[in-house]
């Protein structure tokens, strides 16, 4: 009997000392677990005489009940204390103003915005989007586009080349989006109507050139597509993109190896100090190159120039973004300065559509 009451004192003392629920659980296991001290006492009952078992059994079970009761009472106390502490540490000041959500503070980069605008305009005219890799073969970037080996037009592209491979070929960072024309013609049968927006690279850097920039290519191949269609598409595009009712355009003869004839397009504008406005004035600004796809290019891409023909154009996305949104310098486009993005960026949920407005 003496050791029962000593054990009880020890156990109740340990229960009272348990500082948290984990400590209390350890006490419970030590007393009532499989190898616990109270469980150990219960195990001794089997070896006792019936009389002894009667008195000892009652005493040990009573001990077990009291210890269990003490543990449960302590558990309640600890739970309440833990809840009180948590409530005290997690007070909320309901008078604090709400923080803006990412959808309110985030900004869409002007390049992404302009790509979305272009896509909306050309998708409305029935164009699909085509894409190709930034790391391109010399063959697709130049040779199939009718730039013969050693042709001076290759040098004008300030190309970033990768090291030569063992077979003598070398990959490059595409210098224009025109190789996506090649990939499209090799993969699809006419009629083809695609635009190809993407990143392009040239070793060049100043206020209006960055080593990485963006272009959008357009390609139409059909039985009888001609320059008249091209002029209409470009005019409709410019009116929609610059959000003006009229644009005057000027087509000048030019040279690109992959088109014949080749043209460059200027749009009429008015220059006011740092600002450029379209649809008025008597200045001209060059915005793109275009032409009828050269028969050699069609042949290189597995098409028969006697059966199909078409036109293509290529335009600098950064440049038309600068023109539309009055940005004087190209370099901040690539500096990830949140102040610049706040100033020029667009709200994430204002997705441009022709019906709902492009930049409103
Ligand atoms: N690839 C040309 C460049 O980067 C732009 C261009 C001109 C693309 C005429 C065309 C085109 O598709 O027909 O300078």
PDB file of C-alpha atoms in Angstrom, residues 7 14 16 21 46 57-58 65 100 137 146-147 176 180 191 195 230 234 294-295 319 326:
ATOM      1  CA  UNK A   7       3.592   6.239  -6.717  1.00  0.00           C
ATOM      2  CA  UNK A  14       4.507  14.915 -12.523  1.00  0.00           C
ATOM      3  CA  UNK A  16       0.940  19.032 -12.264  1.00  0.00           C
ATOM      4  CA  UNK A  21       0.402  18.678 -23.852  1.00  0.00           C
ATOM      5  CA  UNK A  46      -2.272 -12.397 -11.574  1.00  0.00           C
ATOM      6  CA  UNK A  57      -7.107  -4.905  -7.232  1.00  0.00           C
ATOM      7  CA  UNK A  58      -9.516  -2.327  -5.905  1.00  0.00           C
ATOM      8  CA  UNK A  65      -8.811   6.163 -12.048  1.00  0.00           C
ATOM      9  CA  UNK A 100      -3.762  45.718 -52.539  1.00  0.00           C
ATOM     10  CA  UNK A 137      20.139  26.714 -87.437  1.00  0.00           C
ATOM     11  CA  UNK A 146      17.791  32.806 -99.880  1.00  0.00           C
ATOM     12  CA  UNK A 147      20.857  34.319 -98.190  1.00  0.00           C
ATOM     13  CA  UNK A 176      14.860  37.779 -87.102  1.00  0.00           C
ATOM     14  CA  UNK A 180       9.504  30.786 -88.416  1.00  0.00           C
ATOM     15  CA  UNK A 191      -3.431  28.265 -97.534  1.00  0.00           C
ATOM     16  CA  UNK A 195       1.866  35.738 -87.496  1.00  0.00           C
ATOM     17  CA  UNK A 230      -0.742  42.992 -98.101  1.00  0.00           C
ATOM     18  CA  UNK A 234      -1.064  46.490 -93.052  1.00  0.00           C
ATOM     19  CA  UNK A 294      10.842  34.887-103.219  1.00  0.00           C
ATOM     20  CA  UNK A 295      10.285  31.799-105.450  1.00  0.00           C
ATOM     21  CA  UNK A 319       9.717  49.937 -81.959  1.00  0.00           C
ATOM     22  CA  UNK A 326       5.627  57.507 -76.437  1.00  0.00           C
TER      23      UNK A 326
END
